[in-house]
Amino acid sequence: MKSDTKLRKSDIILCTAIIVIAVIMIIVLSCFSGGKGELAVITVGNKKYGEYSLNEDKEIDISTGIGKNTIQIKNGKVTMLDADCPDKYCVRQPSISKTGESIVCLPHKVVIEIKSSKSNDIDAVT
Amino acid sequence: MKRIFLLLTACIILLTSCVLGENSEKKEIFAMDTYMTLTAYGDNAQNALEQAQKRINELDKELSVSDKNSEVSKLNSAGKGTLSADCAFLMEKSLSISRSTNGAFNPMLLPLTKSWGFTDKNYNVPNDKQINALLKECDISKVRFDKNTGEIEFLQEGMAVDFGGIAKGYASDEVKNIFRSNNVNGIISLGGNIWAIGSKENGEPWKVAVKNPDSEEKYLGTLSVSDKAIVTSGSYERYFEKDGKVYHHILDPKTGCPAESHLKSVTIISNDGTLADGLSTALFVMGLDKAIEYQKAHSQQFDAVFYTDDGGIFVTKGIAEQFSSDYKWSIAE
């Protein structure tokens, strides 16, 4: 029983290898997908409302039959500045700026998602 | 030890290729006065790309109007000759598109485009007298062409052909044929002349965005397509300003001046890239109403997306389901 739990040399090498791979994986993945996004994509009730560059400061007022939301893009970050939804969770969420991050206003079905530059999901432009 | 090292290396390679996501081959080519990108998937991808590049360079040599030694330049200075297979095909196709569009497409406008300065960027606004004189040199009815023998003659002094309106479309068709014969899928853009060959590696259709001359942030819309050629002609592509007026490069063969058709761009979607290239220009010249009428009569051959100068986006029925946009758009009827 005792000899089974003893670490052999090859076990240590294997463990080291796995750790090395894991570290490389984290580095590579963070380089490729965790980079700073470039577009804020806003959807309202599953329909795309608009795409906005994070490089341009601006305020976007969304007014639907359900309510109003004010979204701010400033210094490359997106914030839900104001909303007349009952819970105001969306307003309390921190600003977002990285690819894949999102702010959701559930009552108004407003979703802001950061996507990397448009060339990434577009194959060609005419 | 050795085995573990190998395992590690294999893992890293696998991981890297996973992150990069695709096993595609890409080639970037500067030819035919434009920038081209060719992306290919499949075992023969590299092979197909090399053949494609060779073919593109070959066509460039034959069709260039700036190269004095090209077949087209030699024909233009001689005023007659016997055309090679490529040039004969392009001449026949040009004449057929010209006939079908009632002259809205004309491959004989070179004397005019030269005078306006669009060939060498020495921009100039010719006066009415000059334009009227030049229009005589652009009269397509003065071309005698026998498609069986390839013999051609210009019956008017000063006439010159320029296949620039369909050459890139033709080149894209040729590359598409090379891809297909190599069993390769991919997407190519010859300066905006797109051929979406087959579908993506994951089986999804290609996504082709249509440029928006009025916004740097949003495309006009996106087309999801497989096995289609897509070409856009727009007044924003080449233009100059003089005395506060904007002059763009798409000339109306009837007036000899930049077409005032209230369109900003026309996108054609078709199985025939050469036709699509020619029609994108012709339908731009026609203007929205005539263009829609023309499309309805030829709906088996192509579909279109029109963008008008007051911001309207009109999409023909056959492609409407594959079109999406952040903007309001309607079916062209």
Tab-separated table of C-alpha atoms in Angstrom:
chain	number	residue	atom	x	y	z
A	1	MET	CA	0.000	0.000	0.000
A	2	LYS	CA	2.703	2.387	1.002
A	3	SER	CA	4.738	1.951	-2.154
A	4	ASP	CA	1.671	2.943	-4.256
A	5	THR	CA	1.505	6.437	-2.828
A	6	LYS	CA	5.204	7.086	-3.294
A	7	LEU	CA	5.995	9.572	-6.025
A	8	ARG	CA	8.171	8.240	-8.738
A	9	LYS	CA	10.442	10.419	-10.875
A	10	SER	CA	8.252	10.050	-13.934
A	11	ASP	CA	5.202	11.132	-11.911
A	12	ILE	CA	6.927	14.345	-10.994
A	13	ILE	CA	7.862	14.971	-14.612
A	14	LEU	CA	4.298	14.304	-15.709
A	15	CYS	CA	2.940	16.696	-13.078
A	16	THR	CA	5.410	19.356	-14.128
A	17	ALA	CA	4.430	18.850	-17.761
A	18	ILE	CA	0.742	19.256	-16.946
A	19	ILE	CA	1.395	22.410	-14.973
A	20	VAL	CA	3.544	23.830	-17.790
A	21	ILE	CA	0.806	23.095	-20.332
A	22	ALA	CA	-1.786	24.687	-18.095
A	23	VAL	CA	0.283	27.826	-17.690
A	24	ILE	CA	0.903	28.067	-21.434
A	25	MET	CA	-2.796	27.529	-22.046
A	26	ILE	CA	-3.725	30.369	-19.717
A	27	ILE	CA	-1.221	32.710	-21.342
A	28	VAL	CA	-2.255	31.827	-24.888
A	29	LEU	CA	-5.979	32.007	-24.175
A	30	SER	CA	-5.695	35.327	-22.399
A	31	CYS	CA	-3.709	36.698	-25.317
A	32	PHE	CA	-6.217	35.606	-27.887
A	33	SER	CA	-9.612	35.994	-26.326
A	34	GLY	CA	-9.239	38.182	-23.288
A	35	GLY	CA	-7.878	41.113	-25.242
A	36	LYS	CA	-9.559	44.459	-25.204
A	37	GLY	CA	-12.707	44.391	-27.286
A	38	GLU	CA	-13.523	47.057	-29.763
A	39	LEU	CA	-17.274	47.027	-30.187
A	40	ALA	CA	-20.233	47.279	-27.881
A	41	VAL	CA	-23.070	45.328	-29.404
A	42	ILE	CA	-26.483	46.232	-28.060
A	43	THR	CA	-29.453	43.966	-28.516
A	44	VAL	CA	-33.002	44.651	-27.466
A	45	GLY	CA	-35.247	41.614	-27.161
A	46	ASN	CA	-32.951	39.409	-29.305
A	47	LYS	CA	-32.847	41.992	-32.060
A	48	LYS	CA	-29.649	43.811	-32.732
A	49	TYR	CA	-30.022	47.469	-31.852
A	50	GLY	CA	-26.588	48.665	-32.841
A	51	GLU	CA	-22.841	48.300	-32.759
A	52	TYR	CA	-20.702	51.043	-31.301
A	53	SER	CA	-16.973	51.514	-31.328
A	54	LEU	CA	-15.406	51.771	-27.896
A	55	ASN	CA	-12.962	54.311	-29.264
A	56	GLU	CA	-15.643	56.939	-29.570
A	57	ASP	CA	-17.220	58.439	-26.467
A	58	LYS	CA	-20.955	58.642	-26.749
A	59	GLU	CA	-24.279	58.245	-24.992
A	60	ILE	CA	-26.956	56.023	-26.368
A	61	ASP	CA	-30.579	56.414	-25.330
A	62	ILE	CA	-32.727	53.390	-25.882
A	63	SER	CA	-36.416	53.878	-25.581
A	64	THR	CA	-38.670	50.907	-26.085
A	65	GLY	CA	-42.295	50.251	-25.232
A	66	ILE	CA	-41.122	48.712	-21.941
A	67	GLY	CA	-38.822	51.471	-20.725
A	68	LYS	CA	-35.746	53.591	-21.130
A	69	ASN	CA	-32.027	52.872	-20.830
A	70	THR	CA	-29.098	55.227	-21.142
A	71	ILE	CA	-25.780	53.673	-22.082
A	72	GLN	CA	-22.501	55.520	-21.909
A	73	ILE	CA	-19.319	54.770	-23.795
A	74	LYS	CA	-16.416	56.648	-22.297
A	75	ASN	CA	-12.673	56.043	-22.410
A	76	GLY	CA	-13.174	52.628	-23.945
A	77	LYS	CA	-15.605	51.474	-21.253
A	78	VAL	CA	-19.323	50.881	-21.387
A	79	THR	CA	-21.642	51.719	-18.499
A	80	MET	CA	-25.375	51.544	-18.006
A	81	LEU	CA	-25.755	55.123	-16.849
A	82	ASP	CA	-29.435	55.133	-16.146
A	83	ALA	CA	-32.518	52.988	-16.531
A	84	ASP	CA	-36.109	53.221	-15.372
A	85	CYS	CA	-36.357	49.515	-14.725
A	86	PRO	CA	-37.651	48.481	-11.286
A	87	ASP	CA	-34.553	46.667	-9.980
A	88	LYS	CA	-31.749	48.864	-11.428
A	89	TYR	CA	-29.346	45.915	-11.348
A	90	CYS	CA	-27.998	46.947	-14.701
A	91	VAL	CA	-27.094	50.433	-13.486
A	92	ARG	CA	-25.223	48.989	-10.544
A	93	GLN	CA	-23.106	46.692	-12.706
A	94	PRO	CA	-19.512	47.794	-13.196
A	95	SER	CA	-18.340	49.165	-16.522
A	96	ILE	CA	-17.316	46.643	-19.139
A	97	SER	CA	-14.618	46.803	-21.810
A	98	LYS	CA	-13.291	43.331	-22.578
A	99	THR	CA	-14.418	40.915	-25.236
A	100	GLY	CA	-17.202	38.710	-23.967
A	101	GLU	CA	-18.220	40.924	-21.028
A	102	SER	CA	-21.818	41.994	-20.848
A	103	ILE	CA	-24.392	44.072	-19.016
A	104	VAL	CA	-27.972	42.892	-19.046
A	105	CYS	CA	-31.104	44.818	-18.185
A	106	LEU	CA	-33.446	41.896	-17.802
A	107	PRO	CA	-36.740	43.800	-17.394
A	108	HIS	CA	-36.112	45.776	-20.583
A	109	LYS	CA	-34.425	42.885	-22.423
A	110	VAL	CA	-31.460	45.127	-23.189
A	111	VAL	CA	-28.097	43.390	-23.549
A	112	ILE	CA	-24.759	45.076	-24.066
A	113	GLU	CA	-21.991	42.756	-25.124
A	114	ILE	CA	-18.404	43.522	-25.978
A	115	LYS	CA	-17.242	41.899	-29.154
A	116	SER	CA	-13.861	42.029	-30.745
A	117	SER	CA	-13.490	44.040	-33.927
A	118	LYS	CA	-15.990	43.305	-36.639
A	119	SER	CA	-13.429	41.744	-38.943
A	120	ASN	CA	-13.369	38.745	-36.641
A	121	ASP	CA	-16.755	37.372	-37.538
A	122	ILE	CA	-16.910	38.821	-41.014
A	123	ASP	CA	-15.153	36.773	-43.698
A	124	ALA	CA	-15.022	39.405	-46.417
A	125	VAL	CA	-16.141	42.929	-47.149
A	126	THR	CA	-17.466	44.245	-50.448
B	1	MET	CA	11.612	11.537	-20.497
B	2	LYS	CA	11.812	11.731	-24.248
B	3	ARG	CA	8.220	10.555	-24.526
B	4	ILE	CA	6.984	13.188	-22.132
B	5	PHE	CA	8.835	15.872	-24.028
B	6	LEU	CA	7.185	14.710	-27.233
B	7	LEU	CA	3.804	14.672	-25.535
B	8	LEU	CA	4.344	18.192	-24.309
B	9	THR	CA	5.324	19.446	-27.741
B	10	ALA	CA	2.337	17.740	-29.315
B	11	CYS	CA	0.037	19.325	-26.750
B	12	ILE	CA	1.387	22.794	-27.434
B	13	ILE	CA	1.050	22.390	-31.189
B	14	LEU	CA	-2.477	21.064	-30.782
B	15	LEU	CA	-3.342	23.890	-28.443
B	16	THR	CA	-1.949	26.582	-30.711
B	17	SER	CA	-3.825	25.255	-33.712
B	18	CYS	CA	-6.955	25.038	-31.579
B	19	VAL	CA	-6.678	28.661	-30.550
B	20	LEU	CA	-5.994	29.808	-34.083
B	21	GLY	CA	-9.018	27.711	-34.957
B	22	GLU	CA	-8.514	26.914	-38.594
B	23	ASN	CA	-6.206	25.104	-40.903
B	24	SER	CA	-6.510	27.589	-43.706
B	25	GLU	CA	-3.987	28.866	-46.173
B	26	LYS	CA	-3.967	32.505	-47.065
B	27	LYS	CA	-2.419	34.495	-49.864
B	28	GLU	CA	-2.318	38.210	-50.345
B	29	ILE	CA	-1.731	39.524	-53.824
B	30	PHE	CA	-1.341	42.978	-55.275
B	31	ALA	CA	-2.483	42.790	-58.869
B	32	MET	CA	-4.961	44.377	-61.283
B	33	ASP	CA	-4.575	47.700	-59.460
B	34	THR	CA	-6.029	46.290	-56.282
B	35	TYR	CA	-5.349	44.325	-53.137
B	36	MET	CA	-6.486	40.710	-53.123
B	37	THR	CA	-6.871	38.205	-50.325
B	38	LEU	CA	-7.373	34.513	-51.020
B	39	THR	CA	-8.232	32.070	-48.248
B	40	ALA	CA	-8.442	28.357	-48.949
B	41	TYR	CA	-9.310	25.226	-46.955
B	42	GLY	CA	-8.572	21.677	-47.921
B	43	ASP	CA	-5.717	19.309	-48.683
B	44	ASN	CA	-4.839	21.048	-51.918
B	45	ALA	CA	-5.198	24.568	-50.552
B	46	GLN	CA	-1.585	25.569	-51.113
B	47	ASN	CA	-1.621	24.169	-54.599
B	48	ALA	CA	-4.844	25.950	-55.486
B	49	LEU	CA	-3.518	29.246	-54.180
B	50	GLU	CA	-0.380	29.013	-56.261
B	51	GLN	CA	-2.340	28.216	-59.411
B	52	ALA	CA	-4.685	31.085	-58.613
B	53	GLN	CA	-1.858	33.564	-58.227
B	54	LYS	CA	-0.346	32.449	-61.512
B	55	ARG	CA	-3.674	32.846	-63.280
B	56	ILE	CA	-4.302	36.297	-61.789
B	57	ASN	CA	-0.876	37.536	-62.881
B	58	GLU	CA	-1.478	36.118	-66.346
B	59	LEU	CA	-4.789	37.973	-66.648
B	60	ASP	CA	-3.226	41.158	-65.305
B	61	LYS	CA	-0.610	41.004	-68.054
B	62	GLU	CA	-3.229	40.495	-70.759
B	63	LEU	CA	-5.811	43.017	-69.586
B	64	SER	CA	-3.896	45.937	-68.082
B	65	VAL	CA	-4.514	49.310	-69.732
B	66	SER	CA	-1.510	50.875	-68.024
B	67	ASP	CA	0.965	48.260	-69.273
B	68	LYS	CA	1.833	49.205	-72.859
B	69	ASN	CA	2.745	45.625	-73.690
B	70	SER	CA	-0.539	44.077	-72.608
B	71	GLU	CA	-2.817	42.509	-75.183
B	72	VAL	CA	-5.451	45.178	-74.509
B	73	SER	CA	-2.972	48.058	-74.938
B	74	LYS	CA	-1.710	46.595	-78.196
B	75	LEU	CA	-5.267	46.239	-79.468
B	76	ASN	CA	-6.060	49.829	-78.457
B	77	SER	CA	-3.092	51.270	-80.294
B	78	ALA	CA	-3.641	49.137	-83.411
B	79	GLY	CA	-7.447	49.560	-83.476
B	80	LYS	CA	-7.827	45.978	-84.634
B	81	GLY	CA	-6.516	42.495	-84.063
B	82	THR	CA	-7.353	38.932	-83.121
B	83	LEU	CA	-8.212	38.371	-79.498
B	84	SER	CA	-6.927	35.646	-77.204
B	85	ALA	CA	-9.451	33.336	-75.574
B	86	ASP	CA	-9.629	35.478	-72.413
B	87	CYS	CA	-10.074	38.763	-74.247
B	88	ALA	CA	-12.550	37.252	-76.697
B	89	PHE	CA	-14.629	35.939	-73.785
B	90	LEU	CA	-14.527	39.320	-72.054
B	91	MET	CA	-15.438	41.178	-75.237
B	92	GLU	CA	-18.378	38.900	-75.929
B	93	LYS	CA	-19.543	39.182	-72.312
B	94	SER	CA	-19.147	42.984	-72.352
B	95	LEU	CA	-21.180	43.310	-75.521
B	96	SER	CA	-23.882	41.049	-74.123
B	97	ILE	CA	-24.134	42.975	-70.818
B	98	SER	CA	-24.139	46.237	-72.748
B	99	ARG	CA	-27.006	45.056	-74.980
B	100	SER	CA	-28.979	43.640	-72.103
B	101	THR	CA	-28.645	46.827	-70.015
B	102	ASN	CA	-29.441	49.104	-72.932
B	103	GLY	CA	-25.975	50.618	-72.905
B	104	ALA	CA	-25.709	51.275	-69.162
B	105	PHE	CA	-22.593	49.104	-69.291
B	106	ASN	CA	-19.975	50.107	-71.837
B	107	PRO	CA	-16.421	48.691	-72.025
B	108	MET	CA	-15.397	51.420	-74.505
B	109	LEU	CA	-15.337	54.394	-72.121
B	110	LEU	CA	-11.550	54.615	-71.786
B	111	PRO	CA	-11.214	57.913	-73.744
B	112	LEU	CA	-13.692	59.470	-71.279
B	113	THR	CA	-12.243	58.011	-68.075
B	114	LYS	CA	-8.824	59.214	-69.233
B	115	SER	CA	-10.135	62.714	-69.840
B	116	TRP	CA	-11.714	62.822	-66.364
B	117	GLY	CA	-8.382	61.676	-64.970
B	118	PHE	CA	-9.620	58.500	-63.314
B	119	THR	CA	-6.903	56.405	-64.975
B	120	ASP	CA	-3.917	58.365	-63.652
B	121	LYS	CA	-5.483	60.511	-60.871
B	122	ASN	CA	-4.785	63.724	-62.815
B	123	TYR	CA	-8.366	64.783	-62.217
B	124	ASN	CA	-10.007	67.202	-64.589
B	125	VAL	CA	-13.543	68.253	-65.478
B	126	PRO	CA	-13.877	68.216	-69.263
B	127	ASN	CA	-16.242	70.785	-70.828
B	128	ASP	CA	-19.385	69.883	-72.774
B	129	LYS	CA	-17.681	70.232	-76.126
B	130	GLN	CA	-14.895	67.876	-75.123
B	131	ILE	CA	-17.366	65.392	-73.691
B	132	ASN	CA	-19.473	65.366	-76.849
B	133	ALA	CA	-16.393	64.764	-78.966
B	134	LEU	CA	-15.214	61.974	-76.671
B	135	LEU	CA	-18.621	60.303	-76.592
B	136	LYS	CA	-18.188	59.555	-80.315
B	137	GLU	CA	-15.033	57.621	-79.486
B	138	CYS	CA	-16.991	55.582	-76.952
B	139	ASP	CA	-19.692	54.400	-79.329
B	140	ILE	CA	-19.954	50.662	-78.760
B	141	SER	CA	-21.878	50.179	-82.026
B	142	LYS	CA	-18.606	51.002	-83.804
B	143	VAL	CA	-17.022	47.771	-82.586
B	144	ARG	CA	-16.914	44.938	-85.107
B	145	PHE	CA	-16.315	41.669	-83.360
B	146	ASP	CA	-16.537	38.074	-84.547
B	147	LYS	CA	-16.753	35.809	-81.538
B	148	ASN	CA	-15.948	32.712	-83.579
B	149	THR	CA	-12.643	33.924	-84.947
B	150	GLY	CA	-11.843	36.488	-82.238
B	151	GLU	CA	-11.264	39.132	-84.896
B	152	ILE	CA	-12.019	42.668	-83.805
B	153	GLU	CA	-11.918	46.123	-85.319
B	154	PHE	CA	-12.761	49.586	-84.034
B	155	LEU	CA	-14.463	51.560	-86.805
B	156	GLN	CA	-13.879	54.966	-85.206
B	157	GLU	CA	-10.600	56.752	-84.630
B	158	GLY	CA	-9.500	57.009	-80.984
B	159	MET	CA	-11.554	54.090	-79.672
B	160	ALA	CA	-10.159	51.984	-76.843
B	161	VAL	CA	-11.430	49.068	-74.804
B	162	ASP	CA	-11.027	48.717	-71.041
B	163	PHE	CA	-12.211	45.498	-69.413
B	164	GLY	CA	-11.764	47.085	-65.984
B	165	GLY	CA	-15.532	46.871	-65.394
B	166	ILE	CA	-15.552	43.070	-65.495
B	167	ALA	CA	-11.906	41.956	-65.356
B	168	LYS	CA	-11.770	41.407	-61.603
B	169	GLY	CA	-15.086	39.592	-61.716
B	170	TYR	CA	-13.695	37.332	-64.424
B	171	ALA	CA	-10.498	36.770	-62.444
B	172	SER	CA	-12.625	35.816	-59.425
B	173	ASP	CA	-14.543	33.289	-61.560
B	174	GLU	CA	-11.263	31.816	-62.751
B	175	VAL	CA	-9.962	31.488	-59.186
B	176	LYS	CA	-13.253	29.896	-58.171
B	177	ASN	CA	-12.811	27.310	-60.955
B	178	ILE	CA	-9.257	26.588	-59.782
B	179	PHE	CA	-10.481	26.110	-56.191
B	180	ARG	CA	-13.241	23.759	-57.334
B	181	SER	CA	-10.976	21.650	-59.521
B	182	ASN	CA	-8.655	21.270	-56.510
B	183	ASN	CA	-11.563	20.357	-54.229
B	184	VAL	CA	-10.858	23.389	-52.118
B	185	ASN	CA	-13.304	25.691	-50.347
B	186	GLY	CA	-12.522	29.238	-49.416
B	187	ILE	CA	-13.267	32.889	-49.844
B	188	ILE	CA	-11.513	35.356	-52.061
B	189	SER	CA	-11.693	39.103	-52.332
B	190	LEU	CA	-10.180	40.743	-55.356
B	191	GLY	CA	-10.525	44.321	-54.207
B	192	GLY	CA	-14.124	43.812	-53.140
B	193	ASN	CA	-14.976	41.294	-55.845
B	194	ILE	CA	-15.876	38.394	-53.584
B	195	TRP	CA	-16.283	34.731	-54.379
B	196	ALA	CA	-17.534	32.663	-51.451
B	197	ILE	CA	-16.607	29.151	-52.576
B	198	GLY	CA	-18.405	26.319	-50.800
B	199	SER	CA	-18.984	27.032	-47.137
B	200	LYS	CA	-16.856	27.552	-44.047
B	201	GLU	CA	-14.957	24.679	-42.478
B	202	ASN	CA	-17.684	24.313	-39.856
B	203	GLY	CA	-20.294	24.066	-42.603
B	204	GLU	CA	-21.739	27.510	-41.989
B	205	PRO	CA	-22.222	29.996	-44.803
B	206	TRP	CA	-19.679	32.764	-45.332
B	207	LYS	CA	-20.439	36.168	-43.912
B	208	VAL	CA	-19.852	38.978	-46.316
B	209	ALA	CA	-20.333	42.532	-45.085
B	210	VAL	CA	-21.379	45.377	-47.355
B	211	LYS	CA	-19.408	48.588	-46.839
B	212	ASN	CA	-21.148	51.608	-45.453
B	213	PRO	CA	-19.814	54.832	-46.962
B	214	ASP	CA	-21.569	56.849	-44.243
B	215	SER	CA	-20.327	55.114	-41.099
B	216	GLU	CA	-17.033	53.788	-39.884
B	217	GLU	CA	-18.721	51.784	-37.193
B	218	LYS	CA	-21.451	49.874	-38.919
B	219	TYR	CA	-21.626	47.952	-42.109
B	220	LEU	CA	-24.619	48.485	-44.321
B	221	GLY	CA	-25.473	44.867	-43.672
B	222	THR	CA	-24.228	41.325	-43.848
B	223	LEU	CA	-24.933	38.606	-46.385
B	224	SER	CA	-24.717	34.936	-45.399
B	225	VAL	CA	-23.828	33.069	-48.543
B	226	SER	CA	-22.396	29.855	-49.944
B	227	ASP	CA	-21.212	29.453	-53.523
B	228	LYS	CA	-21.929	33.003	-54.600
B	229	ALA	CA	-20.043	35.876	-56.141
B	230	ILE	CA	-20.658	39.283	-54.574
B	231	VAL	CA	-19.579	42.593	-56.024
B	232	THR	CA	-20.273	46.179	-55.017
B	233	SER	CA	-19.959	49.340	-57.060
B	234	GLY	CA	-20.121	52.592	-55.158
B	235	SER	CA	-19.596	56.251	-55.896
B	236	TYR	CA	-17.503	56.476	-52.714
B	237	GLU	CA	-14.812	54.172	-54.114
B	238	ARG	CA	-13.108	56.762	-56.300
B	239	TYR	CA	-13.953	60.434	-56.613
B	240	PHE	CA	-12.499	63.899	-56.570
B	241	GLU	CA	-13.734	67.306	-55.567
B	242	LYS	CA	-13.486	70.422	-57.657
B	243	ASP	CA	-15.010	73.814	-56.876
B	244	GLY	CA	-17.091	72.262	-54.147
B	245	LYS	CA	-18.582	69.588	-56.386
B	246	VAL	CA	-17.906	65.888	-56.035
B	247	TYR	CA	-17.212	63.869	-59.170
B	248	HIS	CA	-17.191	60.072	-58.830
B	249	HIS	CA	-15.768	57.464	-61.170
B	250	ILE	CA	-18.882	55.681	-62.419
B	251	LEU	CA	-19.576	57.397	-65.715
B	252	ASP	CA	-22.952	57.311	-67.406
B	253	PRO	CA	-22.212	56.191	-70.996
B	254	LYS	CA	-25.105	58.373	-72.223
B	255	THR	CA	-23.921	61.671	-70.721
B	256	GLY	CA	-20.200	61.021	-70.392
B	257	CYS	CA	-20.404	62.397	-66.843
B	258	PRO	CA	-20.519	60.746	-63.411
B	259	ALA	CA	-23.886	58.997	-63.159
B	260	GLU	CA	-26.424	61.007	-61.186
B	261	SER	CA	-28.649	58.141	-60.256
B	262	HIS	CA	-29.252	58.887	-56.551
B	263	LEU	CA	-27.567	55.615	-55.639
B	264	LYS	CA	-24.558	55.357	-53.381
B	265	SER	CA	-23.830	51.724	-53.972
B	266	VAL	CA	-25.113	48.626	-55.717
B	267	THR	CA	-24.203	45.131	-54.559
B	268	ILE	CA	-24.806	42.184	-56.884
B	269	ILE	CA	-25.041	38.566	-55.709
B	270	SER	CA	-24.764	35.936	-58.447
B	271	ASN	CA	-23.304	32.598	-59.523
B	272	ASP	CA	-21.483	34.482	-62.261
B	273	GLY	CA	-18.791	36.815	-60.937
B	274	THR	CA	-18.116	38.402	-64.318
B	275	LEU	CA	-21.771	39.237	-64.809
B	276	ALA	CA	-22.040	40.491	-61.220
B	277	ASP	CA	-19.103	42.829	-61.760
B	278	GLY	CA	-20.575	44.322	-64.934
B	279	LEU	CA	-24.089	44.596	-63.531
B	280	SER	CA	-22.965	46.368	-60.359
B	281	THR	CA	-21.799	49.239	-62.563
B	282	ALA	CA	-24.711	49.076	-65.006
B	283	LEU	CA	-27.384	49.061	-62.308
B	284	PHE	CA	-25.667	51.928	-60.523
B	285	VAL	CA	-25.948	53.950	-63.724
B	286	MET	CA	-29.611	52.969	-64.225
B	287	GLY	CA	-30.801	54.268	-60.866
B	288	LEU	CA	-33.032	52.484	-58.381
B	289	ASP	CA	-36.316	52.189	-60.299
B	290	LYS	CA	-34.860	50.929	-63.561
B	291	ALA	CA	-32.421	48.698	-61.712
B	292	ILE	CA	-35.232	47.018	-59.762
B	293	GLU	CA	-37.181	46.565	-62.965
B	294	TYR	CA	-34.140	45.011	-64.633
B	295	GLN	CA	-33.525	42.696	-61.688
B	296	LYS	CA	-37.111	41.468	-61.734
B	297	ALA	CA	-36.712	40.526	-65.387
B	298	HIS	CA	-33.448	38.682	-64.627
B	299	SER	CA	-34.107	37.384	-61.114
B	300	GLN	CA	-32.798	33.920	-62.040
B	301	GLN	CA	-29.373	35.374	-62.753
B	302	PHE	CA	-28.732	37.619	-59.766
B	303	ASP	CA	-29.914	39.429	-56.644
B	304	ALA	CA	-29.003	42.886	-55.444
B	305	VAL	CA	-28.706	45.278	-52.509
B	306	PHE	CA	-29.212	48.964	-53.298
B	307	TYR	CA	-28.146	51.864	-51.100
B	308	THR	CA	-29.644	55.208	-52.051
B	309	ASP	CA	-28.257	58.678	-51.356
B	310	ASP	CA	-31.076	59.366	-48.915
B	311	GLY	CA	-30.071	56.365	-46.823
B	312	GLY	CA	-32.527	53.762	-48.120
B	313	ILE	CA	-31.489	50.108	-48.254
B	314	PHE	CA	-33.383	47.924	-50.722
B	315	VAL	CA	-32.828	44.187	-51.005
B	316	THR	CA	-34.234	41.964	-53.758
B	317	LYS	CA	-36.490	39.083	-52.708
B	318	GLY	CA	-34.163	36.225	-53.586
B	319	ILE	CA	-31.480	37.267	-51.095
B	320	ALA	CA	-33.631	38.922	-48.399
B	321	GLU	CA	-33.469	35.911	-46.072
B	322	GLN	CA	-29.682	35.928	-46.151
B	323	PHE	CA	-29.416	39.663	-45.488
B	324	SER	CA	-29.211	41.232	-42.056
B	325	SER	CA	-28.618	44.797	-41.050
B	326	ASP	CA	-28.688	47.118	-38.054
B	327	TYR	CA	-30.463	49.616	-40.256
B	328	LYS	CA	-33.993	49.685	-41.519
B	329	TRP	CA	-34.227	48.065	-44.915
B	330	SER	CA	-36.955	46.918	-47.232
B	331	ILE	CA	-37.582	44.508	-50.058
B	332	ALA	CA	-36.962	46.054	-53.461
B	333	GLU	CA	-40.343	46.095	-55.210
